Structure formats: structure tokens, C-alpha cells
Amino acid sequence: MNREIAYIVSVFAALLLAACNKDTSVNNATEAATRPNILLIVADDLGYTDIGAYGSEISTPNIDSLAASGVAFSQFYASPMCSPSRAMLLTGIDHHRVGLGNLVSRLADNQRGQPGYEGRLIQSVATLPQILKKAGYRNYFSGKWHLGDSNGADPGSRGFDRHFALHDSGASHFANMMSLSGPEKVLYTDDGKPVDELPDDFYSTRFYTDKLIEYLDADSKDDRPFFAYLAYTAPHFPLQAPLASVEKYKGRYDEGFDALHARRLARAQELNLVPAGIRSFPGIDPDRNWSSLSTPEKKSAARIMEIYAAMIDDVDANIGKVITYLRDHGLADDTLVVFISDNGAEGHRLDQGLGPLDDWSKECCDNSFENMGNEDSYLMLGPDWARASMAPFRMFKGFTSEGGVRVPAIVNFPANFAGTRVFDGIATIMDIAPTILDIVGVDTSKLHMDGKSMLPVLRGQSAAVHPDEVSFGWELLGKSALRQGKWKIVRESRFSDWWDADSLGIKRNEWQLYDLSQDPAELNDLAGNEPQRLQNMIALWEEYAAANGVIMPDTARSY
């Protein structure tokens, strides 16, 4: 790609957006009294089949209730990793154009200092809460921010009236403020002020929920509608949960990851989330199975899944706490609820491309069986359980194949939407901001968002959010993809050498072509059968990369 052209595109886009952000007028026909409250909930590294409504055995009655009375999306897409997804969520714009072309901790040498790779949400782009504030909303944030903590990138500078924020990519879920990669404490801010220590009884999921309810309660007499963004860090690693929650799942996973994968896949097919009769991704090590593990290995592996399930169970219980608060205060019927995950389940092991994290986990923590799940333990889900969490899809978080980017998504506003159903059309995380603004009555025509309002689909007035000819591009950490209609091309990074791609028939740094309607697991490469289609889609990806200032990394930065 011509770097000068990319730079001009980025600067021109920034100037346009800066000008457009001055004009975010509310449709006069939409009176304040008709604008709903908005509750946006994001789970961190939650897999596609990790909730009951998508095929899980984990107890998630509150999330399932949102799906049962709302719309669940079977083909909803995010970025392969967290901060790019969060940037697109709050702007409706591709992450390469808003400062998060890559995670700041993984910037390659040739990306540093380049437009779109600032490592924070840039100021020239208006965020959803900033626009809503102009429309008369009061805004609250609680949870994982991960969009920058300086140069105007913190929640208070981006439209939130009150906030409690974790600025790092993750942390201990308990009070010790343990970082993911070293001895330094993570950064939390409370309405902009750094937090020196957390309460002794701190547990992330519970605390973030209680903080959000505290904000709502303090302003309960305020007649303005609210926008509340609740961003859980669960079930992101390190896997930690209160013992009482973990004990609920004791023995539930003793049959192993192969049995769980089969059950999850069958249930997802029963729910019409994926087609029947398809092949499922065999895993990065197809020869590894539950029966090959020793008894101690099975015991530890099952405990990891018990902790993971407990974290998701706690997320659901705390979502129920918020919904109960809204119901008790007469707000539930007037509140639009959106629930999503930011990317696929985390399937890496600590020794798979995550050197600094692996080293720190051995130094910081006690991962003996008796201590698993406590605040001084450091565990990851791993590829075997992640395969079940993402059944039937290929790979997991960090990849542009379906296992990294297809996520559960639920929109609930039953009094205003047409029926309850599974929507099987394509939608993306960039569609959420324009959808909310459309419902509120804000004109987005001058905001140049990449996303499109889903409101016609939610109201039953349209069968699709995006026409089949529209294409959707991805790039992160040198991994690339593009989808158009039922077709998708995928290119794995030349740097990800910790897994054996060749054994799965995948050649690194070469494009593969898949028909997702027949092969959502991306196992049958049709590039040789459809050479012209492949070339056409590669050209579309190159157009996407040029338009968004994509800079392919020249060095590996893990994952």
C-alpha cells in the first residue's frame, strides 16, 4: 500500500470527522420523553456458545431472558481483540481510523507514530456518549475502558459524567490490582482520579455492577434519559472467581472438552444458530483428546472450566441485579438493552506466543490445584475448552477466522421491536452506535460512520442490515479477512508460528476462500475452485486497507 496515500486518507478523514462532530443535532420530532434509556453491556472474551441462548449449559437465565424477549444475532462480528472492538463500538468507525489500528502493547516498529496507530481513541472522532450528551443524555461508565488514559482519551473526556474505569487490558479480578504482565499495579480511575487501593471484598463483576447502580441511584430524580455502559472484565484471564460460584460447577466438566464441544455444537444447531450437518473445527492439535490426558491433568483441566463457567454465571447474576433495579424503579420498559462480547473466547495457552505473560504467571502466582481461581492464581482457558466455547468455528481470540470475530449479540427493547427471533443476517459491532442514535433520533448522516442502523431489522421492516454486495474487512496483528455475502477470505499471519497451520491445510500469509453458508468452520478452501472470486475479494480487501490506512506489521508482537 502507498504510505503517502494512506496518510492523506487518514488526515482527510480526521478533518472531516472533526467538522462533522460539531453537527450532531437531534431530530426535533423525537422528544426527550420518547427517547429510551440505554444499557450497553460488554462481556470480555466470552465465547459464542458460552451463554444458554447460544447453546451453553452454564446458568445464564438473565441473559437468556433478554434473548427470549429480544433479537439474538447469529452472524454478528467484532474485532479479533478488545480495544479495537471497543473503539468501533463507541464510534461506529473502523478501528484503524480512530487510533486503535493495533493494541498499544503490540504496535510493530513500522506502525509507531503513524496515523491510526496512536494507541488511544483519537480526539477528532466523536464518541457515542459525547453525541448522546448533546442529545440530552446523562452518561455512566463502569468497567474495562482500554481506550487510553491520557491526551483526552479517558472516559470523562469522552462524554461520561461518572465513571469507574480499568484502563489496562486486564487485571486480577480481586483486590490486589495485579497486572497481566508484571509487578506494577494496574490503573483504575474513579471519576478521573487514580485509585490507590481497592476494597478488600472487591470482585470485578460485582463491583462494576454495584458502581453503575450507585450512579443510577444517585441521579434517580434526574428526568433526563441515561446511557449506561457496563464493561465487564469477565471472563477474561486470569480465570478467578469466588469459591461459592466455582463450587456450583464442581464435577460438571469431568467428561471433558470433547464431550462439551459435541453438546454445545448440537445445541447451537437446535437453536438455528449454525447449520446442521456441518464439519466443526478439529482444534489446533487434532490428535489431542480428553482420553489422552492423565488423571491429574483431567482434574486440573476440569477445574479451569469450572472457574470459567463460574465467572460467566456471576456476569449473568449481576446483569440480573441491574435489570431488577431498573424494574423496581419503573425504568425497565423504557430501557434499550444491548449485550455483546468483544471478541471470541481466549484460546491461547500462556506458552503460545505470550512470553512475558507466561514468565509473570510463574513468578507471581500459585497455580496449584487447591489455589486455582484465587486472587494469586493465573490461569487461562486454553485451546481445548475454547474450541467448545467457539463451536463450530475455527480458532479463537486474536484471529480473523470466525472463532476470533463471530460473537453473541442480543438487543432487547420488546415494547418497540417486532417479535422475538434469531436474526441470521450479517451485522457488526460498528452498527451499534448508529442503531442507538437512530432510535434516539440523532442525525448521523454527517458523522461518516462505517456502521449502519439495525433499527429497520429490529422493527421487522427489513430483512437485512447490509446488502449482500457490501464487504467487511478485518486486519489485526497481520491477520486479515474480508466477508462479502456468504463468501469470506482469510489470511493468517506469517508470524504466528506457535501452531501447526500446515497440519490443518492452512498456508500462512496466503489467502484462503470459504463459503460460510456451507462451511462456517472454514475448513474447505475453495480458492482453487473459484480463482476469479478470490482475486475480486482480495482486491476488495486491498481497497479496505487503503481506505482505512492499514499498515501491515513488519515485526511480530505475540498472538
Short mmCIF file of C-alpha atoms in Angstrom, two decimals, residues 52-53 60-71 411-412:
data_model
loop_
_atom_site.label_atom_id
_atom_site.label_comp_id
_atom_site.label_asym_id
_atom_site.label_seq_id
_atom_site.Cartn_x
_atom_site.Cartn_y
_atom_site.Cartn_z
CA GLY A 52 -27.64 -20.55 27.35
CA ALA A 53 -29.34 -18.72 24.50
CA THR A 60 -27.37 -17.55 32.34
CA PRO A 61 -31.12 -17.02 32.89
CA ASN A 62 -30.97 -13.22 32.80
CA ILE A 63 -29.10 -13.01 29.51
CA ASP A 64 -31.30 -15.77 28.11
CA SER A 65 -34.37 -13.76 29.11
CA LEU A 66 -33.06 -10.78 27.14
CA ALA A 67 -32.72 -13.04 24.10
CA ALA A 68 -36.12 -14.66 24.64
CA SER A 69 -37.87 -11.29 24.53
CA GLY A 70 -35.49 -9.64 22.07
CA VAL A 71 -33.39 -10.32 19.00
CA VAL A 411 -30.75 -6.45 21.51
CA ASN A 412 -33.76 -6.14 23.79
#
